[in-house]
Amino acid sequence: MGGGRGSGSRNKRRQVSDEERAAAVEDYRESVGRLQHTAYRNLRQTIAYATIFVAVVATWMLFIGQATPTSFPWYAVSILSGAFGLAAYFVREPRPRLYMLAAAVVLAVAGVTGMFLTN
């Protein structure tokens, strides 16, 4: 009866040399690094797109006459957030680009919140 899957299978593991193990670990690290880089790039693009969208909506609302004197500064702040989001595409250094995106998010949140509170 003892010929099942569990009998002796632990002793039959394939032996891996140190070079193969090191190559497998290096391949794994490269794959994780590429995945992290791609995920970060996608996040940056999404944040930039969102702030640009907020700016486009704010600009459209200005053109159709939705802005009042009390809400106009918030529309301007929202448009400025889109400018920061767009400028992040032209900055190549990672640290300044991060600061630009952070400023764009803060301005977009402040602008949208101000628009809703004043209307």
PDB file of C-alpha atoms in Angstrom:
ATOM      1  CA  MET A   1       0.000   0.000   0.000  1.00  0.00           C
ATOM      2  CA  GLY A   2       2.734   2.462   0.672  1.00  0.00           C
ATOM      3  CA  GLY A   3       3.305   3.760  -2.880  1.00  0.00           C
ATOM      4  CA  GLY A   4       1.268   6.961  -2.464  1.00  0.00           C
ATOM      5  CA  ARG A   5       2.321  10.496  -3.013  1.00  0.00           C
ATOM      6  CA  GLY A   6       3.488  11.191   0.494  1.00  0.00           C
ATOM      7  CA  SER A   7       5.788   8.251   0.958  1.00  0.00           C
ATOM      8  CA  GLY A   8       9.371   9.228   0.490  1.00  0.00           C
ATOM      9  CA  SER A   9       8.723  12.305  -1.595  1.00  0.00           C
ATOM     10  CA  ARG A  10      10.596  14.524   0.819  1.00  0.00           C
ATOM     11  CA  ASN A  11      13.793  12.674   0.248  1.00  0.00           C
ATOM     12  CA  LYS A  12      13.593  13.034  -3.528  1.00  0.00           C
ATOM     13  CA  ARG A  13      14.045  16.800  -3.740  1.00  0.00           C
ATOM     14  CA  ARG A  14      16.201  17.977  -6.570  1.00  0.00           C
ATOM     15  CA  GLN A  15      19.583  19.162  -5.397  1.00  0.00           C
ATOM     16  CA  VAL A  16      20.377  22.710  -6.490  1.00  0.00           C
ATOM     17  CA  SER A  17      23.910  23.999  -6.713  1.00  0.00           C
ATOM     18  CA  ASP A  18      24.934  27.262  -5.087  1.00  0.00           C
ATOM     19  CA  GLU A  19      25.372  28.900  -8.510  1.00  0.00           C
ATOM     20  CA  GLU A  20      21.845  27.936  -9.586  1.00  0.00           C
ATOM     21  CA  ARG A  21      20.416  29.185  -6.307  1.00  0.00           C
ATOM     22  CA  ALA A  22      22.295  32.495  -6.611  1.00  0.00           C
ATOM     23  CA  ALA A  23      21.085  32.912 -10.210  1.00  0.00           C
ATOM     24  CA  ALA A  24      17.499  32.190  -9.171  1.00  0.00           C
ATOM     25  CA  VAL A  25      17.702  34.724  -6.324  1.00  0.00           C
ATOM     26  CA  GLU A  26      19.166  37.341  -8.669  1.00  0.00           C
ATOM     27  CA  ASP A  27      16.401  36.711 -11.245  1.00  0.00           C
ATOM     28  CA  TYR A  28      13.802  37.056  -8.510  1.00  0.00           C
ATOM     29  CA  ARG A  29      15.271  40.338  -7.281  1.00  0.00           C
ATOM     30  CA  GLU A  30      15.373  41.741 -10.813  1.00  0.00           C
ATOM     31  CA  SER A  31      11.740  40.752 -11.377  1.00  0.00           C
ATOM     32  CA  VAL A  32      10.628  42.396  -8.138  1.00  0.00           C
ATOM     33  CA  GLY A  33      12.625  45.518  -8.998  1.00  0.00           C
ATOM     34  CA  ARG A  34      10.992  45.776 -12.432  1.00  0.00           C
ATOM     35  CA  LEU A  35       7.549  45.282 -10.890  1.00  0.00           C
ATOM     36  CA  GLN A  36       8.162  47.999  -8.292  1.00  0.00           C
ATOM     37  CA  HIS A  37       9.467  50.395 -10.934  1.00  0.00           C
ATOM     38  CA  THR A  38       6.454  49.801 -13.170  1.00  0.00           C
ATOM     39  CA  ALA A  39       4.006  50.181 -10.287  1.00  0.00           C
ATOM     40  CA  TYR A  40       5.611  53.454  -9.205  1.00  0.00           C
ATOM     41  CA  ARG A  41       5.557  54.790 -12.780  1.00  0.00           C
ATOM     42  CA  ASN A  42       1.868  53.890 -13.102  1.00  0.00           C
ATOM     43  CA  LEU A  43       1.093  55.600  -9.783  1.00  0.00           C
ATOM     44  CA  ARG A  44       2.899  58.777 -10.873  1.00  0.00           C
ATOM     45  CA  GLN A  45       0.993  58.861 -14.145  1.00  0.00           C
ATOM     46  CA  THR A  46      -2.332  58.297 -12.418  1.00  0.00           C
ATOM     47  CA  ILE A  47      -1.697  61.116  -9.947  1.00  0.00           C
ATOM     48  CA  ALA A  48      -0.663  63.454 -12.757  1.00  0.00           C
ATOM     49  CA  TYR A  49      -3.734  62.510 -14.828  1.00  0.00           C
ATOM     50  CA  ALA A  50      -6.049  63.085 -11.861  1.00  0.00           C
ATOM     51  CA  THR A  51      -4.681  66.553 -11.134  1.00  0.00           C
ATOM     52  CA  ILE A  52      -4.814  67.487 -14.819  1.00  0.00           C
ATOM     53  CA  PHE A  53      -8.430  66.299 -14.940  1.00  0.00           C
ATOM     54  CA  VAL A  54      -9.300  68.461 -11.925  1.00  0.00           C
ATOM     55  CA  ALA A  55      -7.704  71.443 -13.672  1.00  0.00           C
ATOM     56  CA  VAL A  56      -9.620  70.795 -16.893  1.00  0.00           C
ATOM     57  CA  VAL A  57     -12.914  70.572 -14.997  1.00  0.00           C
ATOM     58  CA  ALA A  58     -12.126  73.764 -13.075  1.00  0.00           C
ATOM     59  CA  THR A  59     -11.241  75.565 -16.305  1.00  0.00           C
ATOM     60  CA  TRP A  60     -14.453  74.380 -17.928  1.00  0.00           C
ATOM     61  CA  MET A  61     -16.473  75.568 -14.947  1.00  0.00           C
ATOM     62  CA  LEU A  62     -14.814  78.978 -15.238  1.00  0.00           C
ATOM     63  CA  PHE A  63     -15.736  79.198 -18.922  1.00  0.00           C
ATOM     64  CA  ILE A  64     -19.374  78.296 -18.338  1.00  0.00           C
ATOM     65  CA  GLY A  65     -19.675  80.896 -15.578  1.00  0.00           C
ATOM     66  CA  GLN A  66     -19.846  78.767 -12.446  1.00  0.00           C
ATOM     67  CA  ALA A  67     -17.206  80.755 -10.581  1.00  0.00           C
ATOM     68  CA  THR A  68     -18.278  83.379  -8.096  1.00  0.00           C
ATOM     69  CA  PRO A  69     -15.941  85.939  -6.550  1.00  0.00           C
ATOM     70  CA  THR A  70     -15.669  83.791  -3.410  1.00  0.00           C
ATOM     71  CA  SER A  71     -14.989  80.558  -5.279  1.00  0.00           C
ATOM     72  CA  PHE A  72     -12.649  81.958  -7.937  1.00  0.00           C
ATOM     73  CA  PRO A  73      -9.450  81.519  -5.861  1.00  0.00           C
ATOM     74  CA  TRP A  74     -10.284  77.832  -5.409  1.00  0.00           C
ATOM     75  CA  TYR A  75     -10.706  77.390  -9.143  1.00  0.00           C
ATOM     76  CA  ALA A  76      -7.316  79.042  -9.610  1.00  0.00           C
ATOM     77  CA  VAL A  77      -5.763  76.686  -7.061  1.00  0.00           C
ATOM     78  CA  SER A  78      -7.245  73.702  -8.914  1.00  0.00           C
ATOM     79  CA  ILE A  79      -5.869  74.943 -12.223  1.00  0.00           C
ATOM     80  CA  LEU A  80      -2.481  75.441 -10.594  1.00  0.00           C
ATOM     81  CA  SER A  81      -2.594  71.823  -9.394  1.00  0.00           C
ATOM     82  CA  GLY A  82      -3.044  70.701 -12.993  1.00  0.00           C
ATOM     83  CA  ALA A  83      -0.045  72.790 -14.002  1.00  0.00           C
ATOM     84  CA  PHE A  84       2.060  71.030 -11.375  1.00  0.00           C
ATOM     85  CA  GLY A  85       0.746  67.644 -12.527  1.00  0.00           C
ATOM     86  CA  LEU A  86       1.602  68.460 -16.133  1.00  0.00           C
ATOM     87  CA  ALA A  87       5.030  69.800 -15.181  1.00  0.00           C
ATOM     88  CA  ALA A  88       5.832  66.497 -13.469  1.00  0.00           C
ATOM     89  CA  TYR A  89       6.086  64.925 -16.936  1.00  0.00           C
ATOM     90  CA  PHE A  90       8.936  67.232 -17.847  1.00  0.00           C
ATOM     91  CA  VAL A  91      10.992  66.805 -14.657  1.00  0.00           C
ATOM     92  CA  ARG A  92      13.349  63.833 -14.943  1.00  0.00           C
ATOM     93  CA  GLU A  93      14.907  63.797 -11.491  1.00  0.00           C
ATOM     94  CA  PRO A  94      12.955  61.556  -9.095  1.00  0.00           C
ATOM     95  CA  ARG A  95      13.059  63.759  -5.989  1.00  0.00           C
ATOM     96  CA  PRO A  96      11.830  67.029  -7.564  1.00  0.00           C
ATOM     97  CA  ARG A  97       9.185  65.070  -9.498  1.00  0.00           C
ATOM     98  CA  LEU A  98       7.948  63.593  -6.225  1.00  0.00           C
ATOM     99  CA  TYR A  99       7.716  67.069  -4.704  1.00  0.00           C
ATOM    100  CA  MET A 100       5.830  68.367  -7.741  1.00  0.00           C
ATOM    101  CA  LEU A 101       3.315  65.538  -7.582  1.00  0.00           C
ATOM    102  CA  ALA A 102       2.872  66.032  -3.845  1.00  0.00           C
ATOM    103  CA  ALA A 103       2.252  69.751  -4.382  1.00  0.00           C
ATOM    104  CA  ALA A 104      -0.193  68.934  -7.195  1.00  0.00           C
ATOM    105  CA  VAL A 105      -2.169  66.579  -4.952  1.00  0.00           C
ATOM    106  CA  VAL A 106      -2.286  69.054  -2.059  1.00  0.00           C
ATOM    107  CA  LEU A 107      -3.402  71.866  -4.364  1.00  0.00           C
ATOM    108  CA  ALA A 108      -6.026  69.675  -6.056  1.00  0.00           C
ATOM    109  CA  VAL A 109      -7.482  68.566  -2.729  1.00  0.00           C
ATOM    110  CA  ALA A 110      -7.496  72.148  -1.426  1.00  0.00           C
ATOM    111  CA  GLY A 111      -9.038  73.476  -4.630  1.00  0.00           C
ATOM    112  CA  VAL A 112     -11.798  70.875  -4.864  1.00  0.00           C
ATOM    113  CA  THR A 113     -12.591  71.218  -1.162  1.00  0.00           C
ATOM    114  CA  GLY A 114     -12.713  75.003  -1.477  1.00  0.00           C
ATOM    115  CA  MET A 115     -14.970  74.791  -4.530  1.00  0.00           C
ATOM    116  CA  PHE A 116     -17.432  72.570  -2.742  1.00  0.00           C
ATOM    117  CA  LEU A 117     -17.425  74.633   0.433  1.00  0.00           C
ATOM    118  CA  THR A 118     -17.999  77.948  -1.346  1.00  0.00           C
ATOM    119  CA  ASN A 119     -20.785  76.724  -3.668  1.00  0.00           C
TER     120      ASN A 119
END
